[in-house]
Structures are given as C-alpha cells and as structure tokens.
Amino acid sequence: VGERGLILQSKDRGQSFAQVSSPTRRLLSDVLLRSDGVAFAVGHESTILRSKDADATWEAVHHDPEQDLALFSIADAGAGKLVAVGAFGLILTSSDDGLTWEQGLVSEDGPHLYSVKSHKEGRVTVGEFGSLYSSSDQGKSWKQLPTPYEGTLFDILIMKDRWILMGLRGNLWEGNVSRWKKISVPTDATLFGGALLTDDTVIVVGAEGVSLLRSPTSGEWTSLEVREADRRLLSEPLPLLDDSVLGLGEKGYRFILGHGGSPLKAGEQR
C-alpha cells in the first residue's frame, strides 16, 4: 500500500504486482493480512479499509477527514479485536472484527505512534520521544514503559526472549523493559522497520537503503552491501513464504534477501 490509496497485490511471491481498486485516495501507511482472507489497511485522515476476500476488493470502514489524523500501524489482537495507532497519540480499537471503531488516546501529551505489535501479554506501541507503551486490555488503556532512548522510535520487534527497538540516527536496541543493550551498527541512517524470518533471523531496514541482519545463532549484526543506485529509503522489510525479503520504500520495492533468506550481492536481481 502507499500514496493516493495505492494497493498492490502479488500472487507469485513478489515477482510481479497488480493494482487493486481502492476506495480512497488517502495515503495508506500499513496493511494487515490474515489467513482467513480478512485484511485491513490504514492511512491518513484516520482511514481504515477492510477486505473480506483476500484483498481482492476493499471497503472503507472508518474515515475522519475533519480531524485529519494519520494512522501509521495496525495489529490484530485476536477474537475480532484490533488496534490501530497514529498521529498525536491516536488510538482506534475495534471489537467486532473491524466493522466499527472507537477512538482513544495513548496519553495526554499525545506522541506520534509509528508501530503497534501484539505479544503474549497484550499490545505494545512505540513512537516519538522514545515512547514505549503497553496495553493488556485490547488497547483501551496504556501504561508507559521505560526505554533507553529519548529520540523517535519507528518500530519494535517482539521475539521470544527479547524486544528490538529501532529509530533515528542508527539507534538499535535489544533487550526488555528492565535491561536494554545498544547495538553498534556501521551506520547513522535512520532505521524504520524490521521483520523476523522463520529461522529467527532479524532484518532491519532504513534510510539510504540500509539493511541489517541479526544472526539467529550468534546474535551478531551485519550490514548488507548496498550499491549506489539502491541507496533509497526503505521503510519496511516484507518477508515472503520462502523467506526471501522485499524492501519497500520511496522507490517502490526491491529484493534484499533471496530464497531461504540468503543475502543478494549488490546489484543482483531476482
């Protein structure tokens, strides 16, 4: 999903994409696909789209142009409960599988919230000013948690034994609310998004085409080589079924990991 309500769908594991009709022209920021064929997309002006046929067709289920508040991320809490987060602390929750939505705030000071994820004890969201909040009641109320960084956090990854935070100027942290470790990386580019592969490899992407990998065995982080033509902002890594990974960003998409999560050489195409 992307600018002007753009929705693209691939049926061949990212080899080709076709545009799907969209009921909005608002910028779409995030998409959630479920195995039962239900899907959601969120974006500017508090837009929420819903699909019930494996994203073949979409309908708008929420839109508030008067407030003009953007939504940046959505998470499925299970049992028909969903949480979306966005600008100025905006929280939208649904308890009827996304048909209707209720509005709330994460806190009175309202930091922008850029990512929300589900974990075994509830939901967590991150954003401006090093904000990290947790909810154990499906997003109705939120508790602020300590973080090691006061700048903007753009994403959080939930692993079995740790969380990973990523943000401005190459800030990358792993640990938990009681103990964080800063990861030394060979870049000061802003890190925007991460994903977990089936073998527990972590991939993190960011500005200037930066792609970082965390080994599931050693825990060491390495940086992938990036050719000059690919030094474009990547906002999110998209793992496919064969553990190849698409990097999504300002110039569309490109493969950054091949079949089985194997790194591609600079300039190598799939």
Coordinates of C-alpha atoms in Angstrom, one line a residue:
V1 CA 0.0 0.0 0.0
G2 CA 1.1 3.6 -0.5
E3 CA 0.4 7.1 -1.8
R4 CA -3.0 8.1 -3.2
G5 CA -4.7 5.0 -1.8
L6 CA -2.4 2.6 -3.8
I7 CA -3.0 -1.1 -3.2
L8 CA -0.8 -3.6 -5.0
Q9 CA -1.3 -7.4 -4.9
S10 CA 1.1 -10.2 -5.8
K11 CA 0.1 -13.8 -6.4
D12 CA 3.6 -15.1 -7.4
R13 CA 5.7 -14.3 -4.3
G14 CA 6.7 -10.8 -5.3
Q15 CA 7.8 -11.5 -8.8
S16 CA 5.0 -9.2 -10.2
F17 CA 2.3 -7.0 -8.8
A18 CA -1.1 -5.8 -10.0
Q19 CA -3.0 -2.8 -8.8
V20 CA -6.2 -3.4 -6.9
S21 CA -9.2 -1.0 -6.9
S22 CA -9.1 1.2 -3.8
P23 CA -12.0 3.2 -2.3
T24 CA -9.7 6.0 -1.1
R25 CA -7.2 8.5 -2.4
R26 CA -5.6 9.0 1.0
L27 CA -2.1 7.8 1.7
L28 CA -2.1 4.3 3.1
S29 CA 0.7 3.5 5.7
D30 CA 0.2 -0.1 6.8
V31 CA -1.6 -3.3 5.8
L32 CA -2.6 -6.4 7.8
L33 CA -3.3 -9.7 6.1
R34 CA -4.9 -12.7 7.9
S35 CA -5.0 -16.3 6.9
D36 CA -8.8 -16.3 6.9
G37 CA -8.9 -13.8 4.0
V38 CA -9.7 -10.8 6.0
A39 CA -7.4 -7.8 5.5
F40 CA -7.0 -4.2 6.8
A41 CA -5.2 -1.1 5.5
V42 CA -4.8 2.2 7.5
G43 CA -3.7 5.6 6.5
H44 CA -4.2 9.4 6.6
E45 CA -7.4 11.1 7.7
S46 CA -7.9 8.1 10.1
T47 CA -8.7 5.9 7.0
I48 CA -9.3 2.2 7.7
L49 CA -10.1 -0.1 4.8
R50 CA -11.3 -3.7 5.2
S51 CA -11.3 -6.6 2.8
K52 CA -13.1 -9.9 3.3
D53 CA -12.0 -11.7 0.2
A54 CA -8.2 -12.0 0.4
D55 CA -7.7 -8.3 -0.5
A56 CA -9.4 -8.6 -3.9
T57 CA -12.0 -5.9 -3.0
W58 CA -11.9 -3.2 -0.3
E59 CA -14.4 -1.0 1.5
A60 CA -13.8 2.0 3.8
V61 CA -15.0 1.2 7.4
H62 CA -13.6 4.4 9.0
H63 CA -12.7 7.9 7.8
D64 CA -12.5 11.1 9.7
P65 CA -11.3 14.0 7.4
E66 CA -12.3 16.7 10.0
Q67 CA -9.6 15.6 12.5
D68 CA -7.1 14.9 9.7
L69 CA -5.1 12.5 11.9
A70 CA -3.0 9.8 10.3
L71 CA -2.9 6.2 11.2
F72 CA 0.5 4.5 10.9
S73 CA 0.1 0.9 12.1
I74 CA -2.5 -1.8 12.9
A75 CA -2.3 -5.0 14.9
D76 CA -4.7 -8.0 15.3
A77 CA -5.3 -8.9 18.9
G78 CA -7.4 -12.0 18.0
A79 CA -11.0 -12.8 18.7
G80 CA -12.2 -9.9 16.4
K81 CA -10.2 -7.3 18.3
L82 CA -7.9 -4.9 16.5
V83 CA -5.8 -1.8 17.5
A84 CA -4.6 1.0 15.2
V85 CA -2.2 3.8 16.2
G86 CA -1.2 7.1 14.7
A87 CA -0.5 10.8 15.0
F88 CA -0.7 12.7 18.3
G89 CA -1.3 9.6 20.3
L90 CA -4.3 8.5 18.4
I91 CA -5.6 5.0 19.2
L92 CA -8.5 3.3 17.4
T93 CA -9.9 0.0 18.7
S94 CA -12.4 -2.5 17.3
S95 CA -14.1 -5.4 19.0
D96 CA -16.2 -6.5 16.0
D97 CA -13.5 -7.5 13.6
G98 CA -13.0 -4.1 12.2
L99 CA -16.6 -3.2 11.3
T100 CA -16.8 -0.3 13.8
W101 CA -14.1 1.6 15.7
E102 CA -13.7 3.6 18.9
Q103 CA -11.3 6.4 19.4
G104 CA -8.9 6.9 22.3
L105 CA -5.5 8.5 23.3
V106 CA -2.4 6.7 24.5
S107 CA -1.7 9.6 26.8
E108 CA -2.5 13.3 27.3
D109 CA 0.8 14.5 25.8
G110 CA 0.0 12.5 22.6
P111 CA 3.3 11.5 20.9
H112 CA 3.1 10.2 17.3
L113 CA 2.9 6.4 17.4
Y114 CA 4.5 4.7 14.5
S115 CA 4.2 0.9 15.2
V116 CA 1.9 -1.4 17.2
K117 CA 2.6 -5.1 17.8
S118 CA 0.9 -7.9 19.6
H119 CA 2.6 -10.2 22.1
K120 CA 1.5 -12.8 24.6
E121 CA 0.6 -10.3 27.3
G122 CA -1.2 -7.7 25.1
R123 CA -0.2 -4.9 22.8
V124 CA 2.9 -2.6 22.6
T125 CA 3.4 0.6 20.6
V126 CA 6.4 2.9 20.0
G127 CA 6.8 6.5 18.8
E128 CA 8.2 9.9 19.4
F129 CA 10.3 10.9 22.4
G130 CA 11.4 7.3 23.0
S131 CA 7.8 6.4 23.8
L132 CA 7.0 2.8 24.6
Y133 CA 3.5 1.9 25.8
S134 CA 1.9 -1.4 26.7
S135 CA -1.8 -2.4 26.9
S136 CA -3.3 -5.5 28.5
D137 CA -6.9 -4.7 27.8
Q138 CA -7.0 -4.7 24.0
G139 CA -5.9 -1.1 23.6
K140 CA -8.4 0.5 25.9
S141 CA -5.8 1.8 28.4
W142 CA -2.0 2.1 28.1
K143 CA 1.0 2.1 30.5
Q144 CA 4.2 3.8 29.7
L145 CA 7.4 1.7 29.9
P146 CA 11.0 2.8 30.3
T147 CA 13.2 3.0 27.2
P148 CA 16.9 3.7 26.8
Y149 CA 16.4 6.4 24.1
E150 CA 14.7 9.8 24.0
G151 CA 14.5 10.2 20.3
T152 CA 11.9 8.8 17.9
L153 CA 11.4 5.1 17.7
F154 CA 9.8 3.8 14.5
D155 CA 9.3 0.1 15.1
I156 CA 9.5 -2.7 17.6
L157 CA 10.0 -6.4 17.0
I158 CA 8.8 -8.9 19.5
M159 CA 11.0 -12.0 19.9
K160 CA 10.7 -15.0 22.3
D161 CA 13.4 -13.7 24.6
R162 CA 13.8 -10.0 23.7
W163 CA 12.4 -6.9 22.1
I164 CA 14.2 -4.9 19.4
L165 CA 13.8 -1.2 19.1
M166 CA 14.8 0.9 16.0
G167 CA 14.9 4.6 15.5
L168 CA 16.7 7.8 14.5
R169 CA 20.3 8.0 13.6
G170 CA 21.0 4.3 13.6
N171 CA 19.7 3.7 17.1
L172 CA 19.2 0.0 17.5
W173 CA 18.5 -1.6 20.9
E174 CA 17.6 -5.1 22.1
G175 CA 16.5 -6.4 25.5
N176 CA 13.5 -5.8 27.7
V177 CA 12.0 -3.1 29.9
S178 CA 14.4 -3.9 32.7
R179 CA 17.6 -4.1 30.6
W180 CA 18.5 -2.7 27.2
K181 CA 21.6 -3.1 25.2
K182 CA 22.6 -0.6 22.4
I183 CA 23.7 -2.4 19.2
S184 CA 26.7 -0.9 17.5
V185 CA 26.0 -0.7 13.7
P186 CA 28.1 0.8 10.9
T187 CA 25.6 3.5 10.0
D188 CA 23.9 6.5 11.4
A189 CA 21.0 6.2 8.9
T190 CA 17.5 6.2 10.5
L191 CA 16.1 2.7 10.9
F192 CA 12.4 2.5 10.0
G193 CA 11.3 -1.1 10.2
G194 CA 12.1 -4.7 11.0
A195 CA 10.9 -8.3 10.5
L196 CA 11.5 -11.8 11.8
L197 CA 12.1 -14.7 9.4
T198 CA 11.1 -18.3 10.1
D199 CA 14.6 -19.2 11.4
D200 CA 14.6 -16.2 13.8
T201 CA 16.9 -14.2 11.6
V202 CA 16.1 -10.5 12.1
I203 CA 16.2 -8.0 9.3
V204 CA 16.1 -4.2 9.8
V205 CA 15.9 -1.6 7.1
G206 CA 16.2 2.2 6.9
A207 CA 17.3 5.3 5.1
E208 CA 19.9 5.1 2.3
G209 CA 18.9 1.6 1.5
V210 CA 20.5 0.3 4.7
S211 CA 19.7 -3.4 5.6
L212 CA 20.9 -5.0 8.8
L213 CA 20.8 -8.7 9.7
R214 CA 20.9 -10.4 13.1
S215 CA 22.1 -14.0 13.2
P216 CA 19.8 -16.4 15.0
T217 CA 22.8 -18.4 16.2
S218 CA 25.4 -15.9 17.2
G219 CA 23.2 -12.8 17.8
E220 CA 25.7 -10.8 15.8
W221 CA 24.6 -8.0 13.5
T222 CA 25.9 -7.4 10.0
S223 CA 25.2 -4.9 7.3
L224 CA 24.4 -5.9 3.7
E225 CA 26.3 -4.3 0.8
V226 CA 24.2 -1.6 -1.0
R227 CA 25.0 -0.4 -4.5
E228 CA 24.8 3.4 -5.1
A229 CA 21.6 3.1 -7.2
D230 CA 19.8 1.4 -4.3
R231 CA 20.6 4.0 -1.7
R232 CA 17.0 4.9 -1.4
L233 CA 14.9 4.9 1.8
L234 CA 13.5 1.6 2.8
S235 CA 10.5 1.8 5.2
E236 CA 9.7 -1.9 5.8
P237 CA 11.0 -5.4 5.0
L238 CA 8.4 -7.8 3.7
P239 CA 9.2 -11.5 4.2
L240 CA 7.7 -13.9 1.7
L241 CA 6.8 -17.5 2.2
D242 CA 10.2 -18.8 1.0
D243 CA 12.0 -16.3 3.5
S244 CA 13.0 -14.1 0.6
V245 CA 12.5 -10.5 1.6
L246 CA 11.3 -7.4 -0.3
G247 CA 12.4 -4.0 0.8
L248 CA 9.5 -1.5 0.5
G249 CA 10.2 2.2 0.2
E250 CA 10.2 5.5 -1.6
K251 CA 11.1 4.0 -5.0
G252 CA 8.7 1.0 -4.8
Y253 CA 10.3 -2.3 -3.9
R254 CA 13.3 -4.5 -4.5
F255 CA 14.5 -7.9 -3.2
I256 CA 17.1 -7.6 -0.4
L257 CA 17.2 -11.3 0.5
G258 CA 16.8 -14.3 -1.8
H259 CA 15.3 -17.7 -1.4
G260 CA 15.7 -19.0 2.2
G261 CA 16.9 -15.6 3.4
S262 CA 20.2 -15.7 1.5
P263 CA 21.8 -12.3 1.0
L264 CA 21.8 -10.9 -2.6
K265 CA 25.0 -9.4 -3.8
A266 CA 24.9 -5.7 -4.6
G267 CA 23.1 -5.3 -7.9
E268 CA 21.9 -8.9 -8.1
Q269 CA 18.3 -9.2 -9.1
R270 CA 15.6 -11.9 -8.7

